Short mmCIF file of C-alpha atoms and ligand atoms in Angstrom, two decimals:
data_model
loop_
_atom_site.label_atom_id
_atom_site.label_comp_id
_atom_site.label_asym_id
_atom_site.label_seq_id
_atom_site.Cartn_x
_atom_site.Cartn_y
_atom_site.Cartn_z
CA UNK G 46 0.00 0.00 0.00
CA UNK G 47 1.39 3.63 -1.27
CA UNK G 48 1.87 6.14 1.64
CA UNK G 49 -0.72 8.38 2.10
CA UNK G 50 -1.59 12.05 2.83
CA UNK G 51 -1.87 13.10 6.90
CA UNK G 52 -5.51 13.30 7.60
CA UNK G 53 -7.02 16.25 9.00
CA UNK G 54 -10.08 15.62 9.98
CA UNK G 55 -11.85 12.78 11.58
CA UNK G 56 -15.25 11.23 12.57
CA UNK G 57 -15.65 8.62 15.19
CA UNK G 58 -18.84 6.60 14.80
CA UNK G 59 -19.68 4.25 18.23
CA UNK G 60 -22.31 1.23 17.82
CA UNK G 61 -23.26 -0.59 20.88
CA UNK G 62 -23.41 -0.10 24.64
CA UNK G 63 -22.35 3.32 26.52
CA UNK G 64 -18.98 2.22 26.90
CA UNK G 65 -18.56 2.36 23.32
CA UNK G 66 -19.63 5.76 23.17
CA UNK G 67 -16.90 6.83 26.26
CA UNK G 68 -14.13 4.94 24.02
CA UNK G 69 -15.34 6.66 20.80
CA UNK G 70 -15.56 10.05 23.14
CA UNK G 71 -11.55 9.03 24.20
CA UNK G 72 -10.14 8.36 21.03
CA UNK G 73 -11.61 11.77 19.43
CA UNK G 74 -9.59 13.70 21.95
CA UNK G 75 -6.51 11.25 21.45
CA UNK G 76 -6.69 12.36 17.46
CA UNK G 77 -7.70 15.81 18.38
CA UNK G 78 -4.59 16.04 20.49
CA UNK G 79 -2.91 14.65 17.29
CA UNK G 80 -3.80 17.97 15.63
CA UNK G 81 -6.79 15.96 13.92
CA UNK G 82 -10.08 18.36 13.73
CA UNK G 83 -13.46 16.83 14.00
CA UNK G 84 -15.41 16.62 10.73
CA UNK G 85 -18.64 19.07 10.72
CA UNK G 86 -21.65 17.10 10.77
CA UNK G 87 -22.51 15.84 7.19
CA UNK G 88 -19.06 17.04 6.09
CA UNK G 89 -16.25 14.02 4.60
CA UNK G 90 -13.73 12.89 6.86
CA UNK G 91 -10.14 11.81 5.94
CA UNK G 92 -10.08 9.04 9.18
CA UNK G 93 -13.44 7.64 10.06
CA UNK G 94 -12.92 5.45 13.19
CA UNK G 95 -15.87 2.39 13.13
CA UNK G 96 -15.97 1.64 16.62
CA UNK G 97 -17.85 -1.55 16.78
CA UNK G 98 -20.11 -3.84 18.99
CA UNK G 99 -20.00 -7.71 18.47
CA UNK G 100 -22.50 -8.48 20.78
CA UNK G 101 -24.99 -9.11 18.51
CA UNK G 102 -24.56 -10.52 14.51
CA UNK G 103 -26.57 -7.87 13.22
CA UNK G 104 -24.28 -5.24 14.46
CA UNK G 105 -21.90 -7.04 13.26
CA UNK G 106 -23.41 -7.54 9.42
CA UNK G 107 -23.96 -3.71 9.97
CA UNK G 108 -20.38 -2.76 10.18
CA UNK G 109 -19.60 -4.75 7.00
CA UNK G 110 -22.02 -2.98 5.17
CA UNK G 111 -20.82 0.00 6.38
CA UNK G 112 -16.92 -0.39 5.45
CA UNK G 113 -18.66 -1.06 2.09
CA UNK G 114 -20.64 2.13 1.81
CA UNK G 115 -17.96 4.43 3.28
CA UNK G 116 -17.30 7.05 0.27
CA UNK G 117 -16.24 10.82 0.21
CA UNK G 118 -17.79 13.18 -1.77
CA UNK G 119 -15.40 12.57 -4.26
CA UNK G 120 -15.90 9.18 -4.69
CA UNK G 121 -12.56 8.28 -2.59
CA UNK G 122 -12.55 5.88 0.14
CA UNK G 123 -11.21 7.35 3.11
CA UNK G 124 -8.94 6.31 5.58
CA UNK G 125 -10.73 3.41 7.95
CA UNK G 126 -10.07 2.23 10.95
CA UNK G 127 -12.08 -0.44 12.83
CA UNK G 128 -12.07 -0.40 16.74
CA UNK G 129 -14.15 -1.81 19.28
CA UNK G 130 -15.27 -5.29 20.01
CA UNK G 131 -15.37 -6.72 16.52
CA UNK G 132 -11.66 -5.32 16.30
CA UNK G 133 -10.95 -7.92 19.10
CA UNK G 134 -12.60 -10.45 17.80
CA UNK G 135 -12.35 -10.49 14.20
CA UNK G 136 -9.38 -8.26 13.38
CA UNK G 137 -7.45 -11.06 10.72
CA UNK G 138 -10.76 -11.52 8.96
CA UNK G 139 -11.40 -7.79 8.80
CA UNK G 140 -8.16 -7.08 7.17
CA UNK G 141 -8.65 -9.89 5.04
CA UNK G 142 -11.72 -8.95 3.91
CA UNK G 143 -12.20 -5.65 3.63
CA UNK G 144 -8.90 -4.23 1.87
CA UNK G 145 -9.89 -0.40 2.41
CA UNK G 146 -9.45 -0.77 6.31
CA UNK G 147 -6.04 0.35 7.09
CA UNK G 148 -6.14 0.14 10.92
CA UNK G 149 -7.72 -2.58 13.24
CA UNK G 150 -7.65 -1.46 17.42
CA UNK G 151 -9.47 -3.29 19.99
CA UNK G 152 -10.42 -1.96 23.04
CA UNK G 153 -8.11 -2.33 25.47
CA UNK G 154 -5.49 -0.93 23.03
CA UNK G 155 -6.67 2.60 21.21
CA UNK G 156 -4.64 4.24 22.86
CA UNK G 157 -2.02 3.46 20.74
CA UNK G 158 -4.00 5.00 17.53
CA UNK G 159 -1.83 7.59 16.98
CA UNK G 160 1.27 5.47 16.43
CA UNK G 161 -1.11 3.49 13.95
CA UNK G 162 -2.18 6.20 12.23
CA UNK G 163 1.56 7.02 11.03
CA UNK G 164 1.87 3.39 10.12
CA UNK G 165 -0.99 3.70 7.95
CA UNK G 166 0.02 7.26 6.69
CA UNK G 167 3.68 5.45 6.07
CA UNK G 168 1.74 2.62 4.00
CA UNK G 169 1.51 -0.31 6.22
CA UNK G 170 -1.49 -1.48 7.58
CA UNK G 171 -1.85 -1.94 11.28
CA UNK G 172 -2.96 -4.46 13.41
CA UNK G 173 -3.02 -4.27 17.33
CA UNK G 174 -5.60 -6.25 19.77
CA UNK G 175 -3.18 -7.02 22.20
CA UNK G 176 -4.33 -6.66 26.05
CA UNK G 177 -1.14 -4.64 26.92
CA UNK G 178 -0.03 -4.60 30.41
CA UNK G 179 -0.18 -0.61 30.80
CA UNK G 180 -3.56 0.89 31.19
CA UNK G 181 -5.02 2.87 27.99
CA UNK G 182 -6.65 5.37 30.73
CA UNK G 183 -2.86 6.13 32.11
CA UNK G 184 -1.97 7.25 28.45
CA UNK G 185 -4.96 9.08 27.32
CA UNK G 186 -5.24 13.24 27.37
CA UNK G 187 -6.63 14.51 29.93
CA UNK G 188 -10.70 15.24 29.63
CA UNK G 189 -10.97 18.75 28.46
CA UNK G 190 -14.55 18.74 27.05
CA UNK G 191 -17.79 17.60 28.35
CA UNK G 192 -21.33 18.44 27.58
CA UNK G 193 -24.14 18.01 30.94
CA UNK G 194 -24.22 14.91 31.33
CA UNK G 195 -21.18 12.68 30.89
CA UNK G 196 -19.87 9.12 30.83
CA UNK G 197 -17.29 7.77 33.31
CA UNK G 198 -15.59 4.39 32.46
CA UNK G 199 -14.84 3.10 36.00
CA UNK G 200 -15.04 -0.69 35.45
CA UNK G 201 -14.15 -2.87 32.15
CA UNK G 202 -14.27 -6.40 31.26
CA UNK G 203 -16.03 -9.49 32.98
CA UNK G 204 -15.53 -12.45 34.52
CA UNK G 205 -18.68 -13.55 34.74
CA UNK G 206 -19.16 -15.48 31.49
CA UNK G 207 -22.74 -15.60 30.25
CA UNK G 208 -23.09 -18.58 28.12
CA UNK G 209 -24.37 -16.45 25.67
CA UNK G 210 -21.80 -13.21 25.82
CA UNK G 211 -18.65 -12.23 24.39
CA UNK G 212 -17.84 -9.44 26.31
CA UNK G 213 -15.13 -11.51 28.47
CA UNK G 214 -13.28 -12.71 25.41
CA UNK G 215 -13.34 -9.04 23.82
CA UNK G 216 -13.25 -6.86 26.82
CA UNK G 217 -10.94 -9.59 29.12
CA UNK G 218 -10.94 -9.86 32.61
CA UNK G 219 -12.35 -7.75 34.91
CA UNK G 220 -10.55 -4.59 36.27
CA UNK G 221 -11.50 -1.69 38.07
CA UNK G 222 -9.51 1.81 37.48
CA UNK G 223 -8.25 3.24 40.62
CA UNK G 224 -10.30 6.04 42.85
CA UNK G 225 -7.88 8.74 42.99
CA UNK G 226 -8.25 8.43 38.74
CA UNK G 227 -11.52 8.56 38.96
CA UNK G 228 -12.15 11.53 41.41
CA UNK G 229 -9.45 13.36 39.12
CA UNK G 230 -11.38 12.51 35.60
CA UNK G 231 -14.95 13.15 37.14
CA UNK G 232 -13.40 16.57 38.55
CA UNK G 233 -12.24 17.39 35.25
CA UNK G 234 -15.69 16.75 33.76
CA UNK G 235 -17.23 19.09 36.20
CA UNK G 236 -14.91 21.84 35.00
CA UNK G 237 -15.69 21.02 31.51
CA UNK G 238 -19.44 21.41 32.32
CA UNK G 239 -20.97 17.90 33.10
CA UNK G 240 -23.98 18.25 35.38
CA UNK G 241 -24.17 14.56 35.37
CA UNK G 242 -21.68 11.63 35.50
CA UNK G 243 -23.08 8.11 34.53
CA UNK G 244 -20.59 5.41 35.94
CA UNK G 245 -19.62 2.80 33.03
CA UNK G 246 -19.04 -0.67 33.69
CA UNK G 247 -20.04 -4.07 32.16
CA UNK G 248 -20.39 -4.72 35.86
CA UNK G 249 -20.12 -1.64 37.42
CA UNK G 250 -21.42 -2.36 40.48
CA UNK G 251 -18.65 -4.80 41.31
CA UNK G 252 -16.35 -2.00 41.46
CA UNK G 253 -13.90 -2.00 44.15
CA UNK G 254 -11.23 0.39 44.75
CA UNK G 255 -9.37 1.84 47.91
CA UNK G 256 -9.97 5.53 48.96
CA UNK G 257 -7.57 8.08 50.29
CA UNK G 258 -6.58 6.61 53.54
CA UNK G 259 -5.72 3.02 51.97
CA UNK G 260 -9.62 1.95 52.94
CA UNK G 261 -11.65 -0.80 51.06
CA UNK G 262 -14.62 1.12 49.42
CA UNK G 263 -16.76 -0.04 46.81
CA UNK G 264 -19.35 1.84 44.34
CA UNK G 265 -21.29 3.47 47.13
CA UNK G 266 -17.71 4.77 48.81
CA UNK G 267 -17.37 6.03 45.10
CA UNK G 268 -20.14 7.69 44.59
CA UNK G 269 -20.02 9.39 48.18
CA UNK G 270 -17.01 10.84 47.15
CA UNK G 271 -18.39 12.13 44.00
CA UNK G 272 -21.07 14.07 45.46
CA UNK G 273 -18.95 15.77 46.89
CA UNK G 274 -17.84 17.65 44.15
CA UNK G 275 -20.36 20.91 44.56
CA UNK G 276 -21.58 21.31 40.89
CA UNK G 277 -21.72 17.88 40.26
CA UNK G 278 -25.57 17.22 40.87
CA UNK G 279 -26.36 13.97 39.44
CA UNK G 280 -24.53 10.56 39.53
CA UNK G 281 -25.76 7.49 37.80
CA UNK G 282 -24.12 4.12 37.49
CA UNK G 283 -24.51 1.35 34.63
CA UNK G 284 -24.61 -1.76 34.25
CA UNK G 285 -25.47 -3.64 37.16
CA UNK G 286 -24.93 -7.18 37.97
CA UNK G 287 -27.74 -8.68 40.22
CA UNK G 288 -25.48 -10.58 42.57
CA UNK G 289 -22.83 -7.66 43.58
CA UNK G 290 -25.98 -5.22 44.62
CA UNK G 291 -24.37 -4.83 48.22
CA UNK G 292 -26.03 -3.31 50.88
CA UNK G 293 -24.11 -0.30 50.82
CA UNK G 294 -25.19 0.56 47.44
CA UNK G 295 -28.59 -0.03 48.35
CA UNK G 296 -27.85 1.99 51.09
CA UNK G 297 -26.36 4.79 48.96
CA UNK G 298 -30.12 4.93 47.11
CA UNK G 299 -31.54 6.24 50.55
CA UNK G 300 -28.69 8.00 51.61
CA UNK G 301 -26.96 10.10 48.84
CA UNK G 302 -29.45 12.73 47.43
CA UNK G 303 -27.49 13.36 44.23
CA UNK G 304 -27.38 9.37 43.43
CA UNK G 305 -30.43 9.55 40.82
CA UNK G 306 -33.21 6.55 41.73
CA UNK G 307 -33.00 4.89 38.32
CA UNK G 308 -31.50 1.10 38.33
CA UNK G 309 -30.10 -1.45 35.26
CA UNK G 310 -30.22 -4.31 36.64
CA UNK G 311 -30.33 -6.87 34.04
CA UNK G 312 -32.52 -10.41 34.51
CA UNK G 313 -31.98 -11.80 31.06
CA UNK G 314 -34.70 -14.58 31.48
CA UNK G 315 -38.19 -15.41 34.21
CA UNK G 316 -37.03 -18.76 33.98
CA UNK G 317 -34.56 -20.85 36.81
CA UNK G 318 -33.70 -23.28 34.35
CA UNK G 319 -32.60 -20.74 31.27
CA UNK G 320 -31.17 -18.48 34.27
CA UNK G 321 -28.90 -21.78 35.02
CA UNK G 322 -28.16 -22.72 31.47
CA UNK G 323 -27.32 -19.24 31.02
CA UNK G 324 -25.02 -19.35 34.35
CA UNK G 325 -26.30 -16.11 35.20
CA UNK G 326 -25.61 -17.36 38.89
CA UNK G 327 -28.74 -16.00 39.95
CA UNK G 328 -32.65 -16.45 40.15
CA UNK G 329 -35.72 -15.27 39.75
CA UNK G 330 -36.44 -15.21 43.61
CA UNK G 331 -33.20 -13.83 44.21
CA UNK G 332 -33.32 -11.02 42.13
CA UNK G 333 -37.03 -10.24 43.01
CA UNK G 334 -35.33 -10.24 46.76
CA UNK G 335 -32.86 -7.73 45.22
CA UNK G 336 -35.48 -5.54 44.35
CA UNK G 337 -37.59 -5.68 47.04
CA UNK G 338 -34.54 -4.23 48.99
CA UNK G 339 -33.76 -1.20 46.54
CA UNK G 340 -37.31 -0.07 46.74
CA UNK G 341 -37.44 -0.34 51.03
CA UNK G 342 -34.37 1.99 50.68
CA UNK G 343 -35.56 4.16 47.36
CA UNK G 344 -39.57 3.45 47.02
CA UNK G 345 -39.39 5.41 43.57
CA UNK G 346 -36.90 3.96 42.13
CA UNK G 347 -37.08 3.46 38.33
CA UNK G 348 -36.67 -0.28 37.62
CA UNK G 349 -34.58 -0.89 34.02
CA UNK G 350 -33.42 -4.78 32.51
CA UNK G 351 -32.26 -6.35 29.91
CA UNK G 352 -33.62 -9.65 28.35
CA UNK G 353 -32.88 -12.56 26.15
CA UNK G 354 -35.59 -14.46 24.23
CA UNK G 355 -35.12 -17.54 22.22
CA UNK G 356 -32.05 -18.40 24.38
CA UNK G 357 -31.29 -22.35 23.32
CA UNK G 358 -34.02 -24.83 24.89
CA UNK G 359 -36.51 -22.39 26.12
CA UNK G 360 -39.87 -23.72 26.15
CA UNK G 361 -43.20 -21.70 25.55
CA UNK G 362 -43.85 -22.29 29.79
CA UNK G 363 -40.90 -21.21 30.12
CA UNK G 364 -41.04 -17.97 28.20
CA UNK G 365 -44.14 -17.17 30.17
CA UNK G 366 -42.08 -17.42 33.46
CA UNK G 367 -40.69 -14.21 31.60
CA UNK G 368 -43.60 -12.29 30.85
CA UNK G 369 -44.91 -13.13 34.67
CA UNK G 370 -41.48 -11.71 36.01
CA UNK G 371 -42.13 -8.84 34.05
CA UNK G 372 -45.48 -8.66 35.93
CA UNK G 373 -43.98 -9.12 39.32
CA UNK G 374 -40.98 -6.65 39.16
CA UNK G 375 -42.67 -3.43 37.37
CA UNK G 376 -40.14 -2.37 34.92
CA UNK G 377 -40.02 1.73 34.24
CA UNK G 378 -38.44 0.95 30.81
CA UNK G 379 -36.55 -2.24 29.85
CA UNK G 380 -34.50 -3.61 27.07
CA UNK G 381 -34.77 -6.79 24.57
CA UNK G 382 -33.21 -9.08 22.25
CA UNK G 383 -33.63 -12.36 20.79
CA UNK G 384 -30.80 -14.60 21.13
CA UNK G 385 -28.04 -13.55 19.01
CA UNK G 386 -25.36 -17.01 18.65
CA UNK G 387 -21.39 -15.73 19.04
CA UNK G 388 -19.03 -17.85 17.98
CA UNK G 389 -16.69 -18.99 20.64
CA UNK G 390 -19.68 -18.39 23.33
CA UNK G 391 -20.80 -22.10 24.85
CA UNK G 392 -24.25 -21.27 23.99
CA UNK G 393 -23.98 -21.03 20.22
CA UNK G 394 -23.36 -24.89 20.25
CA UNK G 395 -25.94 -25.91 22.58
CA UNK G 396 -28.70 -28.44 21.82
CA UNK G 397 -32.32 -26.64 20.98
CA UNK G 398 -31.21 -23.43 19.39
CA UNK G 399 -34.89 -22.00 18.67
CA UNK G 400 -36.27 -20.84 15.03
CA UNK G 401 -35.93 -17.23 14.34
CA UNK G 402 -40.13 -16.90 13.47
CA UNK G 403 -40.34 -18.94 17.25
CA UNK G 404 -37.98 -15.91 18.30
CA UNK G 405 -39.77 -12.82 16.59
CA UNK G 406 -43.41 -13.76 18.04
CA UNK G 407 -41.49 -14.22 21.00
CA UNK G 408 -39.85 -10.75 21.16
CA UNK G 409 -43.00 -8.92 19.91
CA UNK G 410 -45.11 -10.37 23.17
CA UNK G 411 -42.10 -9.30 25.73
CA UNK G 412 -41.90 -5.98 23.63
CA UNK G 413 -45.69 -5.63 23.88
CA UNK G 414 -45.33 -6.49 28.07
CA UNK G 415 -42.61 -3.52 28.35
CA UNK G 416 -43.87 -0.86 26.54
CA UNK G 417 -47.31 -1.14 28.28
CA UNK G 418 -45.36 -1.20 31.98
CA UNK G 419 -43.41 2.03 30.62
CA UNK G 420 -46.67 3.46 29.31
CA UNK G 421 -48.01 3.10 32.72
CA UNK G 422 -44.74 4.47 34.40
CA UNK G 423 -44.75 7.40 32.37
CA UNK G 424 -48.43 8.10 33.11
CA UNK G 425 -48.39 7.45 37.28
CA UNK G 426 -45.48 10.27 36.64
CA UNK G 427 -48.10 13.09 35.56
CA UNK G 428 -48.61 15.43 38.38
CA UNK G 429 -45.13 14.93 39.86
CA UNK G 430 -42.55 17.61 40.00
CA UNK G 431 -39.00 16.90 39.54
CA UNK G 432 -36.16 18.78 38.10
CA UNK G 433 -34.89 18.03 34.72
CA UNK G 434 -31.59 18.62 33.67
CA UNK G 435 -31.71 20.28 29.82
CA UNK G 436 -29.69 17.94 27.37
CA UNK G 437 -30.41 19.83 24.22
CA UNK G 438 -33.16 22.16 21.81
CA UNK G 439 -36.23 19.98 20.90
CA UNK G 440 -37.55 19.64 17.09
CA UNK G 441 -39.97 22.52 18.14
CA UNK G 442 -39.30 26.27 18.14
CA UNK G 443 -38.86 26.78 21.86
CA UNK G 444 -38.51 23.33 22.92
CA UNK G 445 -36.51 21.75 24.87
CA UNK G 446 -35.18 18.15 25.86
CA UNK G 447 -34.03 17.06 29.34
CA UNK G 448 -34.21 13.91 31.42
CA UNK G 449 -36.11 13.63 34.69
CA UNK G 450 -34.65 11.98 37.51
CA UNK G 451 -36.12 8.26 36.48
CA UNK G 452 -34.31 8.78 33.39
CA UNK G 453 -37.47 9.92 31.14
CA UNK G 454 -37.08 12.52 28.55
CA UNK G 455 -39.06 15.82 29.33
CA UNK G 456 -39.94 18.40 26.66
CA UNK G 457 -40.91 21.91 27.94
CA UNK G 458 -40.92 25.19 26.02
CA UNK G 459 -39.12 28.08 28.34
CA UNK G 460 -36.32 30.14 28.23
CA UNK G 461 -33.55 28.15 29.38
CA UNK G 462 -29.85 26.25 28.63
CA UNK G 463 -27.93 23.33 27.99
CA UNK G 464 -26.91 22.17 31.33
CA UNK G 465 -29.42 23.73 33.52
CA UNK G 466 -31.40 22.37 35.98
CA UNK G 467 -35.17 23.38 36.30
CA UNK G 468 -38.12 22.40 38.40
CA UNK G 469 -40.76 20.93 35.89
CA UNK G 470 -44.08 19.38 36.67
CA UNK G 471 -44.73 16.93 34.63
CA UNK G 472 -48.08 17.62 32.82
CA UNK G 473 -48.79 14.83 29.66
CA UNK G 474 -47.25 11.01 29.18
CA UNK G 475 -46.50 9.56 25.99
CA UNK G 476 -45.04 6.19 25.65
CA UNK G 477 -41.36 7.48 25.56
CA UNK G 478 -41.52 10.94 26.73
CA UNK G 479 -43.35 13.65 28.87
CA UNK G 480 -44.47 16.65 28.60
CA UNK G 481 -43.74 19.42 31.34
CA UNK G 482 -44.03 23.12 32.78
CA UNK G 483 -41.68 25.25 33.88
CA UNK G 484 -42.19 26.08 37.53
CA UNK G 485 -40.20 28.36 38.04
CA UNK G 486 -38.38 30.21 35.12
CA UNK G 487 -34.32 29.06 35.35
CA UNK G 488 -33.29 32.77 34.11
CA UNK G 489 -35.47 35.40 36.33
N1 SAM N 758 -22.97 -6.94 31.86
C1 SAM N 758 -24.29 -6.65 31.63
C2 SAM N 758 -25.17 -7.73 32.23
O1 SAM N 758 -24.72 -8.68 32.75
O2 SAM N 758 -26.34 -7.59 32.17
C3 SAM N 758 -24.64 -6.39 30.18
C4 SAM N 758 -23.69 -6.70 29.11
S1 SAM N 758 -24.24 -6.84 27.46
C5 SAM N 758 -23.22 -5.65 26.69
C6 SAM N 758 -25.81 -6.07 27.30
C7 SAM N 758 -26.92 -7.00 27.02
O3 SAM N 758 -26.79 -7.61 25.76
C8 SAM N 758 -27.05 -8.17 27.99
O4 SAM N 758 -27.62 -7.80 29.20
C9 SAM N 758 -27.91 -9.13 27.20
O5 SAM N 758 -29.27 -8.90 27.40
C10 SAM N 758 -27.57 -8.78 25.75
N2 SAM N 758 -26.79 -9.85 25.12
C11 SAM N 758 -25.54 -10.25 25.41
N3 SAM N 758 -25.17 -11.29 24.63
C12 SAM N 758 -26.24 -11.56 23.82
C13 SAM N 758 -26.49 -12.53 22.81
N4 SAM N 758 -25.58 -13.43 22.47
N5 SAM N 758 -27.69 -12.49 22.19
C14 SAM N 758 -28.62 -11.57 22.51
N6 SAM N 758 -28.45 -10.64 23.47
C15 SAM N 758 -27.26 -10.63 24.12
FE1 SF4 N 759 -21.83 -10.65 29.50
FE2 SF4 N 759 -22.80 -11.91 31.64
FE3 SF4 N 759 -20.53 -10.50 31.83
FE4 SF4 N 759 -22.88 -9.26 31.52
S1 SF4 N 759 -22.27 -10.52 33.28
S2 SF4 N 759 -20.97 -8.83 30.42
S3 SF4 N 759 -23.97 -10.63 30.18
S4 SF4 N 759 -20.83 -12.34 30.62
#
């Protein structure tokens, strides 16, 4: 391959879970400090960074498609890179495949972009998902930019192996970054304007750390600490694992007025037999016990999860065990999938994988279950007031878009801006949103 010209301007595009989006936020300011630019929106870039998700195959058919479809203006092919968890896992077949990829970075190694980009300028195509033995967070520019509400990457990788997941395999073990780091980035984010810090970890809750003083804390210590950082006024934390919810986090829900009552807590499946073939190590009693503790200590907590349909095996009876969980735990807002088979994973070879019209009637009754218990969320919400930090302008003159403290979005129309905080009451529910007045005008 001939060298190249320098790039000067870049787009990252993220697919997949928030800690995608922190990486993708990360490597910007790595090629920014390069002396990259970010490409306006709907403007070419010369570097377009893909930064992938392989949890599912249809994110990963979607990247394909995309490498294909990547043209300038001109009709040139700009320079790609591919990052991310499909980096990881497929990073041979990606170069082999798709000759106008230049770079291929997992995740545990973009912080070494910039030495691959003059590779690739050079001519040579570069390869690296190693796992190195320094941290990418000890290497990466300090956070100079934020907008209101921010992500925090405090946790990575998992130990916990899912039958059906590849995020041990692409993200490795489990590691938590170190509290003084973390006190340091979140500060910075406060100067840069964040309102709002949402804690990032494929298990975040299993965070453990030691503070100050050489003490054992955990997520709750963490989040103490955080609060107390005076224009820092919301923390959040995702993804949580069912079986590290420790009483001190529960705690923290009744304690820490600035720790917003919203909870992830992924189930995957109403069913004690999937939840064992899936060794999810927990089950349905359990996790109901789980929540009956979060809501003694926060009763309004808004209840989030994840599920699996289709997983290898399940039954129609026990498929119902699903839906009735959904009855019993009263989810705010939830999130589904039908059983996506990774290679590598010990579920993908399992006896009874299900048939993907089984799969889709399957999803569309869960789907139908959720959006009526977030309908009904969003409607026992009318009458309340809350504040509502403003995210951004709505599609309306006048409008704007903000997020309550149970993590629904709010349009009001009011003279306000990005990264306030206003009392609202909300007034009208719609499935996904609310409407709400201003109670008292933010800029009297
Ligand atoms: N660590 C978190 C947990 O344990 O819940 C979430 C990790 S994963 C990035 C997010 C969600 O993707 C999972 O909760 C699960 O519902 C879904 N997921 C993971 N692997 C899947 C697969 N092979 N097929 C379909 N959905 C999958
Ligand atoms: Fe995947 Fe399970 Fe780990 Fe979550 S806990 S990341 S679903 S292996």
């Amino acid at each position: 391959m001939p060298p190249i010209p320098a790039p000067q301007t870049y787009r990252v595009k993220s697919f997949g879970c928030q800690m995608n989006v922190y990486d993708g936020e990360r490597m910007g300011e790595l090629l920014t400090e390069q002396g990259l630019s970010a490409a306006a929106e709907g403007a070419d870039a010369d570097l377009v960074v893909l930064n992938t998700c392989h949890i599912r195959e249809k994110a990963v058919d979607r990247v394909y498609s995309d490498i294909g479809r990547l043209r300038r203006e001109d009709g040139s092919v700009p320079l790609i890179a591919v990052a991310g968890c499909i980096a990881q896992a497929e990073g041979e077949e990606i170069m082999a495949r798709a000759p106008s990829v230049k770079m291929v970075v997992g995740p545990q190694a973009y912080h070494r972009l910039p030495g691959m980009l003059a590779e690739a300028v050079a001519g040579r195509r570069a390869v690296d998902t190693d796992m190195p033995a320094e941290s990418k967070f000890d290497v990466l520019p300090r956070r100079r930019r934020s907008g209101p509400s921010a992500f925090l990457t405090v946790q990575e990788g998992c130990d916990k192996f899912c039958t059906y997941c590849v995020v041990p395999y692409t993200r490795g073990a489990e590691i938590s970054r170190p509290f003084a780091d973390l006190v340091e980035e979140a500060r910075r984010l406060v100067e840069a304007g964040a309102r709002e810090i949402t804690l990032l970890g494929q298990n975040v809750n299993a965070w453990a750390g030691e503070d100050e003083k050489g003490r054992a804390i955990g997520l709750d210590g963490l989040t103490r600490e955080l609060a107390a950082l005076p224009e820092l006024a919301r923390i959040r934390y995702t993804t949580s694992h069912p079986n590290d919810m420790t009483d001190g986090l529960i705690a923290a829900h009744a304690e820490n007025p600035k720790l917003m009552p919203f909870l992830h807590l992924p189930v995957q499946s109403g069913s004690d037999r999937v939840l064992k073939a899936m060794n999810r190590s927990h089950t349905v009693d359990s996790y109901l016990k789980v929540l009956d503790r979060v809501r003694a200590a926060r009763p309004d907590i808004a209840l989030s999860g994840d599920f699996i349909v289709g997983f290898p095996g399940e039954t129609e009876a026990e498929f119902a065990e699903t839906l009735s969980l959904i009855d019993a735990a009263g989810y705010a807002q939830a999130f589904s999938f039908k059983y996506s088979p990774r290679p590598g994973t010990p579920a993908a070879t399992m006896d009874g994988q299900i048939a993907p019209e089984v799969m889709d009637e399957r999803l569309q009754r869960l789907q139908a279950a959720i959006n009526r218990d977030q309908f009904a969320f969003n409607r026992a919400s009318v009458g309340r007031t809350c504040d509502v930090l403003v995210e951004r302008k709505g599609k309306l003159p006048g409008q704007w878009l903000g997020k309550s403290p149970w993590l629904q979005s709010v349009h009001f129309e009011a003279d306000v801006a990005i990264g306030d905080i206003v009392s609202v009451e909300l007034a009208t529910a719609g499935p996904n949103s609310l409407g709400g007045r201003l109670l008292v005008p933010a800029h009297a």
